[in-house]
Coordinates of C-alpha atoms and ligand atoms in Angstrom, one line a residue:
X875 CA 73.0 -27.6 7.1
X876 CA 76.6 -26.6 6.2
X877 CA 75.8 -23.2 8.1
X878 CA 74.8 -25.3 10.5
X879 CA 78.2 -27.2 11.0
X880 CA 80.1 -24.2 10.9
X881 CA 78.2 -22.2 13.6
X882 CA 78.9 -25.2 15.5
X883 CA 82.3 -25.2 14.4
X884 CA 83.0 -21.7 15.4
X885 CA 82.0 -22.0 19.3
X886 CA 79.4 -21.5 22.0
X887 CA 79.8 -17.8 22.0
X888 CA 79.5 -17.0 18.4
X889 CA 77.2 -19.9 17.8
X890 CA 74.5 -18.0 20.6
X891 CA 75.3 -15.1 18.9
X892 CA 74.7 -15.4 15.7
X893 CA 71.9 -17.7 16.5
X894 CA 70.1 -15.1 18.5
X895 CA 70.9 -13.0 15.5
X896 CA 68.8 -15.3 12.9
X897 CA 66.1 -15.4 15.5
X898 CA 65.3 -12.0 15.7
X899 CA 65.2 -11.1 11.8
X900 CA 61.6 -10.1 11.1
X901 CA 60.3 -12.6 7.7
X902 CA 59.2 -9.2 5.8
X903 CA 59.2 -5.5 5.8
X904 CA 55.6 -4.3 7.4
X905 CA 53.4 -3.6 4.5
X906 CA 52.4 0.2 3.9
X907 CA 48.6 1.3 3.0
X908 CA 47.1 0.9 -0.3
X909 CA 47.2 4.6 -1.8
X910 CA 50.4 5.0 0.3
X911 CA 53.4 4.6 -1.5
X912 CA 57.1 4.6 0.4
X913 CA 60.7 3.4 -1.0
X914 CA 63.5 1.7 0.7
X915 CA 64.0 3.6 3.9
X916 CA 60.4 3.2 4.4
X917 CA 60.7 7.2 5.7
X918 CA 58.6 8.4 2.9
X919 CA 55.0 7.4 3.0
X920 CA 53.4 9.5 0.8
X921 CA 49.7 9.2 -0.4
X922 CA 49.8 9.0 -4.3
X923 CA 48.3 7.0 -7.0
X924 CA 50.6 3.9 -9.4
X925 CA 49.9 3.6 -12.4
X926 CA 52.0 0.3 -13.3
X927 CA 52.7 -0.5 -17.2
X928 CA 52.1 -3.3 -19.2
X929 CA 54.5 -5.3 -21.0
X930 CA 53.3 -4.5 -24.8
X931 CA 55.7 -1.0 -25.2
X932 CA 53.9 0.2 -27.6
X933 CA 50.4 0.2 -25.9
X934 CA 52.6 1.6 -22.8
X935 CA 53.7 4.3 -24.6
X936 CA 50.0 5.3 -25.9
X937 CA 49.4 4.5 -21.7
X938 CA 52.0 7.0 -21.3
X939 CA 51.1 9.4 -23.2
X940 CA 47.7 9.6 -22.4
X941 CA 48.8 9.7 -18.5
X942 CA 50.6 13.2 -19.3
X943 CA 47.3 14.9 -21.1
X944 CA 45.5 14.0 -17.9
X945 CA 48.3 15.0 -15.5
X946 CA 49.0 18.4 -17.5
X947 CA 44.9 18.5 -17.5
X948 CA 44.8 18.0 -14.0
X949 CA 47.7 19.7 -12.8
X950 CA 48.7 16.0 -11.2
X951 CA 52.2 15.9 -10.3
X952 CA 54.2 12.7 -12.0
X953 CA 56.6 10.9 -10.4
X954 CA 58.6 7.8 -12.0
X955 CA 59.6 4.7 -10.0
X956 CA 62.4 1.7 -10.9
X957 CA 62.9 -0.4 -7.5
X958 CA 62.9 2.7 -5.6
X959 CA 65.9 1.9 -3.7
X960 CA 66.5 5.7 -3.7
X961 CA 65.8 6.9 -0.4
X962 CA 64.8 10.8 0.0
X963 CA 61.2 10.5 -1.9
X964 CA 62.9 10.4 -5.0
X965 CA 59.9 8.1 -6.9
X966 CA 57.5 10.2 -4.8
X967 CA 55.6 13.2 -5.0
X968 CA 52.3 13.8 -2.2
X969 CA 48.8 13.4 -4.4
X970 CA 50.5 12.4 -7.4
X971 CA 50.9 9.7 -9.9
X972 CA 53.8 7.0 -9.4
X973 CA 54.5 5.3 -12.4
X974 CA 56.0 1.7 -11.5
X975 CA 58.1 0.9 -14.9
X976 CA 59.4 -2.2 -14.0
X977 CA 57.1 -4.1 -16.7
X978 CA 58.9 -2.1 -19.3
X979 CA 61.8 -4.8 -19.0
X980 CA 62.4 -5.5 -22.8
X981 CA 65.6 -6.4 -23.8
X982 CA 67.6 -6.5 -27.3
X983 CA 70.9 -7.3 -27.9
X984 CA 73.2 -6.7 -31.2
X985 CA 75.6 -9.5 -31.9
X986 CA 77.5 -7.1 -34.1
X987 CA 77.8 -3.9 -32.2
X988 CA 77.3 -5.8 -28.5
X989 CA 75.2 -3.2 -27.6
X990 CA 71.9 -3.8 -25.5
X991 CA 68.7 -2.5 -25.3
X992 CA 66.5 -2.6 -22.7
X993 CA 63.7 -1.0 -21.4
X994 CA 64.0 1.1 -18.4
X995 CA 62.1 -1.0 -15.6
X996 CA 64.4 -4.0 -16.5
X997 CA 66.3 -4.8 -13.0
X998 CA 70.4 -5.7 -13.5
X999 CA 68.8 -8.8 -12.1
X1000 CA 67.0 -9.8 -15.4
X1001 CA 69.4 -8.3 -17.2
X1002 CA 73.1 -10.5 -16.4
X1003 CA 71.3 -13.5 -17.2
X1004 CA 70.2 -12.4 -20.5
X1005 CA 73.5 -11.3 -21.5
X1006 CA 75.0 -14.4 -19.8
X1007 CA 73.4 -16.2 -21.9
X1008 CA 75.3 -14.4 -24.6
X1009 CA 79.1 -14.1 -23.2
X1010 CA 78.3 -10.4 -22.5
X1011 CA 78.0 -8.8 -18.8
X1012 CA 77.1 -5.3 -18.0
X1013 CA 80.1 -2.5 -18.1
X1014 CA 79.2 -0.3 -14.8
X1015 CA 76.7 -1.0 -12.7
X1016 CA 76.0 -0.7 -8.6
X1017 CA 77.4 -3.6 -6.3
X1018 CA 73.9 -5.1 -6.2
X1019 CA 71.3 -6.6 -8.9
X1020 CA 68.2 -5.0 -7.8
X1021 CA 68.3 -1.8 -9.3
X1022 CA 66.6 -0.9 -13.0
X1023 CA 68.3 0.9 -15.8
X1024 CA 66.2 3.5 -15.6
X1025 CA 66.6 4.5 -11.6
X1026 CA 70.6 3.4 -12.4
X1027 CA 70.8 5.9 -15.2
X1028 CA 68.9 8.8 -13.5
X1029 CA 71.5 9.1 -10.9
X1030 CA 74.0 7.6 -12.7
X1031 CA 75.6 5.3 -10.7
X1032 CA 78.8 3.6 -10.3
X1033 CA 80.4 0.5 -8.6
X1034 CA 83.6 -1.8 -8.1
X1035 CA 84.3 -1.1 -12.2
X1036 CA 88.1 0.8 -11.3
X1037 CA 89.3 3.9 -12.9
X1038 CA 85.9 4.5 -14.9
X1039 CA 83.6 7.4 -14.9
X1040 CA 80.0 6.3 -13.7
X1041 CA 77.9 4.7 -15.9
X1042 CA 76.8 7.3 -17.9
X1043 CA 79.9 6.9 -20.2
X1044 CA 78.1 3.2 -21.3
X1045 CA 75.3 5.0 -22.9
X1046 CA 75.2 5.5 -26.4
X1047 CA 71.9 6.6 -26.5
X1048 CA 68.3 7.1 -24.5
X1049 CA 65.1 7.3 -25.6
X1050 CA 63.4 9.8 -23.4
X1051 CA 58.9 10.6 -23.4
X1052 CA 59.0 14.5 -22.4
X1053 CA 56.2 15.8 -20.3
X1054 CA 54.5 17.5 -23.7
X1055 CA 54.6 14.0 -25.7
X1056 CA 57.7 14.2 -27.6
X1057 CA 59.5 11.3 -27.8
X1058 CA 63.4 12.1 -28.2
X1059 CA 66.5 10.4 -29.1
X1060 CA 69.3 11.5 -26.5
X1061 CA 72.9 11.0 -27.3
X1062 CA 75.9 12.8 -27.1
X1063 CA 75.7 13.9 -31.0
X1064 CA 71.7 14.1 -30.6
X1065 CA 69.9 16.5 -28.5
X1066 CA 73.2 16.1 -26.6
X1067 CA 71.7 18.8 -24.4
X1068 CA 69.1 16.2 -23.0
X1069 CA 71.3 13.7 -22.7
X1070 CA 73.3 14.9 -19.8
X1071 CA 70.2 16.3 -18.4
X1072 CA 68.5 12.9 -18.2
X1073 CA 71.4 10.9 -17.5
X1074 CA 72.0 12.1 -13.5
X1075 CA 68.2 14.0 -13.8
X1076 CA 66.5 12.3 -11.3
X1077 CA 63.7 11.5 -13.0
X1078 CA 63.1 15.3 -14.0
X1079 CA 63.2 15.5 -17.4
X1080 CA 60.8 12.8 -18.9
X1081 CA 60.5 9.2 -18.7
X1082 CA 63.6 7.5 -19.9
X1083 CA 61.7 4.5 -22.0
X1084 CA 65.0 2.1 -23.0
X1085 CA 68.4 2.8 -23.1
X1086 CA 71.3 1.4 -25.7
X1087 CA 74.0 0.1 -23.1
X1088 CA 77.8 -1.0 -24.0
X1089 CA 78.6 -4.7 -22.9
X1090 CA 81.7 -6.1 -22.1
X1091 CA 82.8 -9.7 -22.2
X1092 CA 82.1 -12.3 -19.4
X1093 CA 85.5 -12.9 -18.2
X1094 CA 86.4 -14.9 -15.3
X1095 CA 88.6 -13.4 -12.8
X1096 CA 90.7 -14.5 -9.4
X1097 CA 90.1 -13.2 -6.7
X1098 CA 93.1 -10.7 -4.4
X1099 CA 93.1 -9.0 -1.3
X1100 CA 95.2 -7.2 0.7
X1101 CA 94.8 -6.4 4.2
X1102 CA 97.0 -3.5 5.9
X1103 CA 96.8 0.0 7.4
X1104 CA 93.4 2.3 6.6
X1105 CA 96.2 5.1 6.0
X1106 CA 97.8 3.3 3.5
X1107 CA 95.0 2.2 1.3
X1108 CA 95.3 4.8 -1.6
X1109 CA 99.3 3.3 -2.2
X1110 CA 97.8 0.1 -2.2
X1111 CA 95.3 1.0 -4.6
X1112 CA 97.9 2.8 -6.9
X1113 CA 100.3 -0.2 -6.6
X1114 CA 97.6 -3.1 -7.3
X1115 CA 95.2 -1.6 -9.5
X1116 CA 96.5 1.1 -11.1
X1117 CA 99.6 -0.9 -12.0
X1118 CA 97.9 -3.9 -13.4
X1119 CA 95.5 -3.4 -16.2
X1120 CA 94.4 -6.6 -15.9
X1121 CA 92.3 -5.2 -12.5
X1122 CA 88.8 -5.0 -13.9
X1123 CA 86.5 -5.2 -10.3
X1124 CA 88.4 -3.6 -7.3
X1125 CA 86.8 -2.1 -3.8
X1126 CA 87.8 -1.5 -0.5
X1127 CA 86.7 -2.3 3.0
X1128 CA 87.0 -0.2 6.4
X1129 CA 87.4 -2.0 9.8
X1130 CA 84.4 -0.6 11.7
X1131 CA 85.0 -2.5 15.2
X1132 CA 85.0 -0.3 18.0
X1133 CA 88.7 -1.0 18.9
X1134 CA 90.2 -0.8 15.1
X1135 CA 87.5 1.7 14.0
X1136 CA 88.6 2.9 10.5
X1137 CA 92.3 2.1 11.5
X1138 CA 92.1 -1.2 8.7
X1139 CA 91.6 -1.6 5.2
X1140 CA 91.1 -4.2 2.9
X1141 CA 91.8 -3.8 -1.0
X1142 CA 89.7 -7.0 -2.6
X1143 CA 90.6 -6.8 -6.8
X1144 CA 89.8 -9.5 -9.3
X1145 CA 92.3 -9.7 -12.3
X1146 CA 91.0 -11.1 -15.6
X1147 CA 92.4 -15.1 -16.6
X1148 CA 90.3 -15.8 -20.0
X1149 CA 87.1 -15.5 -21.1
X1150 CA 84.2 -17.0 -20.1
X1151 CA 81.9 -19.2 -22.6
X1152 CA 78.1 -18.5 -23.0
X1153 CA 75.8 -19.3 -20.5
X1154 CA 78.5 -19.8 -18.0
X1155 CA 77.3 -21.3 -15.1
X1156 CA 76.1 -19.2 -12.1
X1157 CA 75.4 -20.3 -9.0
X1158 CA 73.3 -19.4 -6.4
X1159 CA 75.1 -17.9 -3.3
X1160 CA 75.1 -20.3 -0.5
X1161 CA 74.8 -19.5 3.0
X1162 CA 72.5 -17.2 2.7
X1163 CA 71.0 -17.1 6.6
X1164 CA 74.2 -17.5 8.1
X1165 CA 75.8 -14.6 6.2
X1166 CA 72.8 -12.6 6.5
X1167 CA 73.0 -13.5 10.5
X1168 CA 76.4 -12.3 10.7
X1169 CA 75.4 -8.9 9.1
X1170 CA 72.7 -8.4 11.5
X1171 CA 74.6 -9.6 14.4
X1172 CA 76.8 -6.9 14.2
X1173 CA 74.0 -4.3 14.5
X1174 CA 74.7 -2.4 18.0
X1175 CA 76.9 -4.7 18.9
X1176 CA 80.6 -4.6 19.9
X1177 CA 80.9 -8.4 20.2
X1178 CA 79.1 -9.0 17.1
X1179 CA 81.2 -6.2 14.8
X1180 CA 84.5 -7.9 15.7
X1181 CA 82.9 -11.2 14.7
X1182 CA 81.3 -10.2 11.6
X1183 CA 85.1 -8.3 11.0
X1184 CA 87.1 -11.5 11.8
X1185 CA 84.7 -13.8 9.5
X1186 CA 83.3 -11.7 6.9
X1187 CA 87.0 -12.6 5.0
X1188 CA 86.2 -16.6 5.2
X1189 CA 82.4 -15.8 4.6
X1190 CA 82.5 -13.4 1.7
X1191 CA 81.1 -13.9 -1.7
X1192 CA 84.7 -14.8 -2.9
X1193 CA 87.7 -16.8 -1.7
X1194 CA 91.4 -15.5 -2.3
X1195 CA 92.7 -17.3 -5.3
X1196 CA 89.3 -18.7 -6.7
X1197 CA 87.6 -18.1 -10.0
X1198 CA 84.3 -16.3 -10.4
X1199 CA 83.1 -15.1 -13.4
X1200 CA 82.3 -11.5 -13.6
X1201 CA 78.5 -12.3 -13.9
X1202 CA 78.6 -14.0 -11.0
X1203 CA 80.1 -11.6 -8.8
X1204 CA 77.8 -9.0 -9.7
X1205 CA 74.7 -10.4 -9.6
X1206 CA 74.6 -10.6 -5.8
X1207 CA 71.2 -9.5 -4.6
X1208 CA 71.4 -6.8 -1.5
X1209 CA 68.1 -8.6 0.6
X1210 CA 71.5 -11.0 2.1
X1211 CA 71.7 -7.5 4.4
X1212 CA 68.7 -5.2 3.6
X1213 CA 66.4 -4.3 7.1
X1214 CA 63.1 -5.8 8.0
X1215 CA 62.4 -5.1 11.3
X1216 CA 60.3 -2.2 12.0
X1217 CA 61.0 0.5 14.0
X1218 CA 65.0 0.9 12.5
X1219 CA 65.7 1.4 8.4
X1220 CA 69.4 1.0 7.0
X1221 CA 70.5 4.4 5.3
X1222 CA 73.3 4.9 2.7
X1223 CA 75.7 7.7 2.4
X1224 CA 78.1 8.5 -0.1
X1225 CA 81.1 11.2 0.0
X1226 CA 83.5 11.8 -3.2
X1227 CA 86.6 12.5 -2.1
X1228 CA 89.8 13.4 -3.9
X1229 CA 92.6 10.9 -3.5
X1230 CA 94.6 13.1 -1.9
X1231 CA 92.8 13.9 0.7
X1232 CA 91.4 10.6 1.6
X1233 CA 93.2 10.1 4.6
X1234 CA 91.8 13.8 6.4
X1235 CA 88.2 12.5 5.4
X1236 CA 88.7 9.4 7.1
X1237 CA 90.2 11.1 9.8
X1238 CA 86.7 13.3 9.8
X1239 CA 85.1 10.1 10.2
X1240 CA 86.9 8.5 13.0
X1241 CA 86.1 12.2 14.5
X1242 CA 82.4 12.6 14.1
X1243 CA 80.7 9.6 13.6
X1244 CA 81.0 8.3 17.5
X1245 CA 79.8 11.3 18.5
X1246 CA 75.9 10.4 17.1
X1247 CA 73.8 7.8 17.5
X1248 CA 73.2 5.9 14.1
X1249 CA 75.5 2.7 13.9
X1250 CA 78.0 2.4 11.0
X1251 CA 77.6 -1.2 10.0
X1252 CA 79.7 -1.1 6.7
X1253 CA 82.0 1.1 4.9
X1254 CA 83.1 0.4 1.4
X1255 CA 85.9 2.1 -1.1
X1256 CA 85.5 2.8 -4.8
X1257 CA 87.5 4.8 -7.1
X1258 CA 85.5 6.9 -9.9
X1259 CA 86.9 8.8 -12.7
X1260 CA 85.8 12.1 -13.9
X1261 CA 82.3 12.0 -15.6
X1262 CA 82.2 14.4 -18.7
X1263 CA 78.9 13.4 -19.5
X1264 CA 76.2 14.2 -17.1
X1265 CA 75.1 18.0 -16.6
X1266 CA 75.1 17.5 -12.6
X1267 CA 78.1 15.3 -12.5
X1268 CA 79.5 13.8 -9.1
X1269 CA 82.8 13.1 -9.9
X1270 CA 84.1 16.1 -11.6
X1271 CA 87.7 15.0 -11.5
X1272 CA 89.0 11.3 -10.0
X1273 CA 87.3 10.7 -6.9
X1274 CA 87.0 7.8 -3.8
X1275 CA 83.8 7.3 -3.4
X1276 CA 83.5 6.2 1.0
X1277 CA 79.8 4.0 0.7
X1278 CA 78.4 4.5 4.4
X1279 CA 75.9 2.1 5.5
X1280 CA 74.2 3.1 8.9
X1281 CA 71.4 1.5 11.1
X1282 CA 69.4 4.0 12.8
X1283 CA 66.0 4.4 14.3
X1284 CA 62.9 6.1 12.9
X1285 CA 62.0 8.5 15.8
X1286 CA 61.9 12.1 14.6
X1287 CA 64.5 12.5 17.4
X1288 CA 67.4 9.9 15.2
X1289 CA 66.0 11.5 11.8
X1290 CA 67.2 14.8 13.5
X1291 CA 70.3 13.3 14.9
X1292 CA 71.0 11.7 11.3
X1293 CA 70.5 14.9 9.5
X1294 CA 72.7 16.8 12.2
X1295 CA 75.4 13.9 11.2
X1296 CA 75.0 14.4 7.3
X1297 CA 75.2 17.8 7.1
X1298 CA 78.4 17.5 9.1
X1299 CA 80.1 14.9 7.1
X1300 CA 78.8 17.2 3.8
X1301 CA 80.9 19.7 5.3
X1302 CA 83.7 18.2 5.8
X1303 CA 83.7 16.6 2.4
X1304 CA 83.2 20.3 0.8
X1305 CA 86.3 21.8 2.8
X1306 CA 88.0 18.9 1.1
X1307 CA 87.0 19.5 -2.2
X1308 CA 84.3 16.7 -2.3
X1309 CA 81.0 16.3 -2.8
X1310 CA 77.8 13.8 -2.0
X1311 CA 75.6 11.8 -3.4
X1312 CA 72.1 12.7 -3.8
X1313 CA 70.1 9.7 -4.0
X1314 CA 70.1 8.9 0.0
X1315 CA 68.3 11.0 2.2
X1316 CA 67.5 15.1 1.8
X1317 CA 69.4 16.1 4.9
X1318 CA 71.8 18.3 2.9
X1319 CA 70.7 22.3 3.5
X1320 CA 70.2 23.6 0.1
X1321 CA 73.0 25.7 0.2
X1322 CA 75.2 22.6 0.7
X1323 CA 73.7 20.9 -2.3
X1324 CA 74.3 24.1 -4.7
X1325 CA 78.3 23.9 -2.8
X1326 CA 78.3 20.8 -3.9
X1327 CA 76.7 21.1 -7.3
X1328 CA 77.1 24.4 -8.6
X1329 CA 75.2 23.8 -11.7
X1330 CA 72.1 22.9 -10.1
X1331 CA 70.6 26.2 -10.6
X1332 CA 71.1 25.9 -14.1
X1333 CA 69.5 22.3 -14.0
X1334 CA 66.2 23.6 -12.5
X1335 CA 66.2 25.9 -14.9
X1336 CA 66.7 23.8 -18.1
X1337 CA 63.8 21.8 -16.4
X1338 CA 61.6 24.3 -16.9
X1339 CA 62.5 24.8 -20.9
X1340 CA 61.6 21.1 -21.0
X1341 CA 59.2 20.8 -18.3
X1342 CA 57.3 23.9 -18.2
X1343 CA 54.4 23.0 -16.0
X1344 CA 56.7 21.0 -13.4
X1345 CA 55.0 17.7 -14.1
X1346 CA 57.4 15.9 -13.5
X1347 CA 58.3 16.1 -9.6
X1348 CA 59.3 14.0 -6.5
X1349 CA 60.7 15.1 -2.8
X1350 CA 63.8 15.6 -3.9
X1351 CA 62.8 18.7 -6.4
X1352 CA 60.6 19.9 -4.1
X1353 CA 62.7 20.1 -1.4
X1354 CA 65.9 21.7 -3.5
X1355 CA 63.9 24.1 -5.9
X1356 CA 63.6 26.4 -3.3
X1357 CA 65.4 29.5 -3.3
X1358 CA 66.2 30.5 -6.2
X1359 CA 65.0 33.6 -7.6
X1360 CA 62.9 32.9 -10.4
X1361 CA 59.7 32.1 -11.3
X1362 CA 59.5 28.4 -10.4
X1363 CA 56.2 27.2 -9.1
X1364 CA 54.6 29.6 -11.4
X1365 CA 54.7 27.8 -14.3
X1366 CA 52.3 25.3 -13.1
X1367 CA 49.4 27.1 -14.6
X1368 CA 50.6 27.4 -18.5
X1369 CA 48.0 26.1 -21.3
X1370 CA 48.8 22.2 -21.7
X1371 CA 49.6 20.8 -24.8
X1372 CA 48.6 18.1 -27.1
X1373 CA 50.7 15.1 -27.1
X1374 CA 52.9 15.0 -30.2
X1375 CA 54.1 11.9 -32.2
X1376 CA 57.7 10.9 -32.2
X1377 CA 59.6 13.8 -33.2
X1378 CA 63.3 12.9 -32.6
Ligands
LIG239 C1 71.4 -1.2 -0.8 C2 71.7 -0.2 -1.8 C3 72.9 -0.3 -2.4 C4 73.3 0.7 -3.3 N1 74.5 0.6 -4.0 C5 74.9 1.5 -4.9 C6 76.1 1.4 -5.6 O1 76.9 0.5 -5.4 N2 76.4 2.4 -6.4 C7 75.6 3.4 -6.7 O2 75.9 4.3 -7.5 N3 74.4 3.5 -6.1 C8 74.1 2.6 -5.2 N4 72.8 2.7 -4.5 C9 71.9 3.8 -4.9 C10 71.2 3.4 -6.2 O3 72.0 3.3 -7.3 C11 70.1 4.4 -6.5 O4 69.2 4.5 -5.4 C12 69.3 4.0 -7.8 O5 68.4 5.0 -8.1 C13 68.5 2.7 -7.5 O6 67.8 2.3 -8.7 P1 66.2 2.2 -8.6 O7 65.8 1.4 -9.8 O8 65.9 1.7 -7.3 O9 65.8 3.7 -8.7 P2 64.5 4.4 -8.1 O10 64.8 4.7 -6.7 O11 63.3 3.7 -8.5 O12 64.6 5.8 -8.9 C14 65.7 6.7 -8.7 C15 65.5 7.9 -9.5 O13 65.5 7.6 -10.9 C16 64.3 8.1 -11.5 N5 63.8 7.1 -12.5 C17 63.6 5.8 -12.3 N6 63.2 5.2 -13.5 C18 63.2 6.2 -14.4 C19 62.8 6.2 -15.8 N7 62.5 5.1 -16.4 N8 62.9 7.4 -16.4 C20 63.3 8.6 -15.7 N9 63.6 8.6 -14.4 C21 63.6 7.4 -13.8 C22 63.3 8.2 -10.3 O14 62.3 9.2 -10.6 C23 64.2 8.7 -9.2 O15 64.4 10.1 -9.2 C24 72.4 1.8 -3.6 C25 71.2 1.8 -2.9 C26 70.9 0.9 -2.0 C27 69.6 1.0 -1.3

């Protein structure tokens, strides 16, 4: 109803708009096969087997366990799945088993030490209002709820949490089921090795059963932005967050109108008042169809990008000058813009750029993106320190992180224009001293992904000393093991052992 009124309020024009908008949303992505199992960009059917686990961890890991005798037995690839909002196959691996661990959703929390511990299928979704409940909130995390610890930690992720590494640096330890039984203890003073493998590993290394997380406190925070030139953003950053200790969320936001495109910036911060009390209230969004129908609106659409631009300030989760408590903010749920309709999938990039030279990467931008077919619907600013935990890391030294969000088709010929666009934009972030992300789409050649991650040789090979028969495999290792020069692929046939006890 109050959408309502302020459609109304806004106009004929917008109102038609965004009305036609809400119309045309499909209710629900099309459902796949059974036997056919996909993940977000629903670009990846793949025929495979899920083995889902039960709630009871100890019968899961005996489930577990028992799962990798067969596979080894069998020589059945094993591929492990959160909420699969990865989107290059990485839960996925052709003929093999999926395990879905989102049932393994335990959580634990230490009064004393405020850690948490939580099994790996347990979504950011279940887990704010846990700690909530307790005063606590989560220290780094994505800008959305709907991804699991385990899928977060495997390609260690990062969000609006300014001048931090990724989230790695929140770990204090995992406990990690290798593909022979073992059940090991990761940390950085135990089998530290491990733990940068795992953390960042994609899944490669074993299944990643519960993690011990750092909290921090449930603050509440007001809300800042500042609007100005694109080409000035980085000063504006330096001045408002880097100044002001009491900044503890903090991203940026590019104009993608036709007439402004990348020319303007927002910086949106949220400075800490006082701590919140337990089980502060959160509410649920409002809005939720109008919003969404503003997103959508702006899909191919001229008119409806400078609309979405002009009231995206007035409609966004927060309002300069209120109070929101840190919970709150980040437990917003990404289906307010995810894609149902068939025929078109939404796909993220993500380029890691040095600060100084984030001005010729927009500039790349401006440059190359008009000049292909998929439509940028969003960009979005983070800052990332330098991760010295993870064996493959990202950010090797401060970094912007520039969050792409396209719409494009699924015709071979817009996979083939996207991949021609990626590799570009890869390029251009290497001459710069940048790298990519890997949990979006494969379209990176693999001689761009060992530019951008020199180690990764290395990686595949440390696989092997812990993974010896490759059981553990999705797209992504397939694609990128190629090669190489050694003897990968042959290991396959080595005689399986016996599941051991825990061993850490
Ligand atoms: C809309 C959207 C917004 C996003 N925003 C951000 C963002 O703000 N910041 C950011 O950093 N990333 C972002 N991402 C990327 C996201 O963080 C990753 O795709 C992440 O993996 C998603 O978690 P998941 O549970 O869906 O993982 P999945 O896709 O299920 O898995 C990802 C990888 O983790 C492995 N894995 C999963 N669980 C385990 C386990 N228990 N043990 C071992 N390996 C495991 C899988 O095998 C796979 O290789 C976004 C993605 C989308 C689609």
């Amino acid at each position: 109803m109050v959408g309502l009124v302020i459609i109304l309020s806004l106009g004929i024009r917008p109102a038609q708009h965004l009305w036609q908008a809400h119309k045309g949303d499909a209710v629900s992505v099309p459902l796949q096969n059974t036997g056919i199992a996909n993940d977000v960009s629903q670009l990846n059917p793949t025929p495979m087997r899920t083995v889902g686990l039960g709630t009871d961890s100890a019968a899961n890991l005996r489930q577990l366990r028992e799962l990798l005798v067969l596979a080894r037995a069998t020589c059945t690839t094993v591929s492990i799945a959160g909420a699969q909002h990865s989107m290059g196959g990485h839960t996925l691996s052709p003929d093999g088993i999926r395990l879905d661990m989102r049932a393994f959703n335990y959580m634990r929390f230490d009064t004393v030490s405020n850690l948490l511990t939580v099994g790996s299928g347990a979504t950011w979704a279940e887990i704010i209002p846990y700690l909530n409940h307790r005063g606590r909130a989560v220290g780094t995390m994505q800008s959305d709820n709907a991804f699991s610890v385990g899928g977060s930690l495997s390609v260690n992720c990062h969000g609006w949490q300014p001048n931090q590494p990724p989230i790695a640096a929140t770990v204090v330890s995992v406990r990690v089921l290798l593909a022979d039984g073992r059940l090991l203890t990761c940390s950085r003073t135990k089998n530290q090795q491990l733990f940068g493998l795992v953390l960042g590993g994609y899944g490669l290394f074993g299944v990643i059963l519960d993690a011990k997380l750092r909290t921090v406190p449930n603050e509440l925070y007001s809300y800042h932005r500042v609007a100005g030139a694109a080409e000035n953003y980085i000063q504006e950053y330096r001045r408002h967050v880097d100044a002001n200790p009491q900044v503890h969320l903090a991203y940026g936001r590019l104009n993608v109108t036709n007439s402004r495109f990348l020319e303007e910036a927002t910086l949106n911060y949220f400075t800490t008042e006082r701590l919140a009390k337990a089980d502060y209230p959160m509410v649920e969004p409002g809005l939720l169809d109008l919003k969404r129908a503003v997103f959508l609106g702006s899909k191919h659409n001229t008119y409806g990008k400078q609309l979405r631009w002009d009231l995206e300030q007035g409609l966004s989760k927060v309002e300069e000058g209120s109070e929101f408590s840190r919970n709150q903010i980040m437990n917003e749920s990404p289906s307010l813009y995810m894609n149902r309709s068939p025929g078109q999938t939404d796909i993220l990039h993500e380029y890691f750029i040095p600060a100084r030279h984030y001005n010729a990467f927009r500039l790349a931008l401006q440059q190359r993106i008009p000049r292909h077919k998929a439509d940028l619907l969003n960009v979005t600013l983070r800052n990332v320190y330098a991760d010295t935990d993870t064996f493959l890391p990202y950010a090797r030294r401060e970094a912007f992180g520039f969050v792409l969000f396209f719409n494009q088709g699924t015709a071979p010929a817009d996979e083939a224009d996207m991949t021609a666009l990626t590799q570009e934009l890869i390029e251009e972030a290497e001459k710069l001293g940048g790298t990519y992300y890997l949990p979006y789409r494969l379209h990176a050649t693999p001689t761009q992904l060992r530019r951008a991650y020199p180690q990764f040789d290395e990686f595949l090979r440390l696989k092997l000393d812990y993974d010896p028969q490759e059981l553990f495999q999705n797209k992504f290792y397939q694609r990128y093991r190629i090669g190489i020069g050694h003897s990968i692929g042959n290991a396959k046939k080595q005689p399986v052992r016996t599941a051991q006890s825990s061993a850490d």
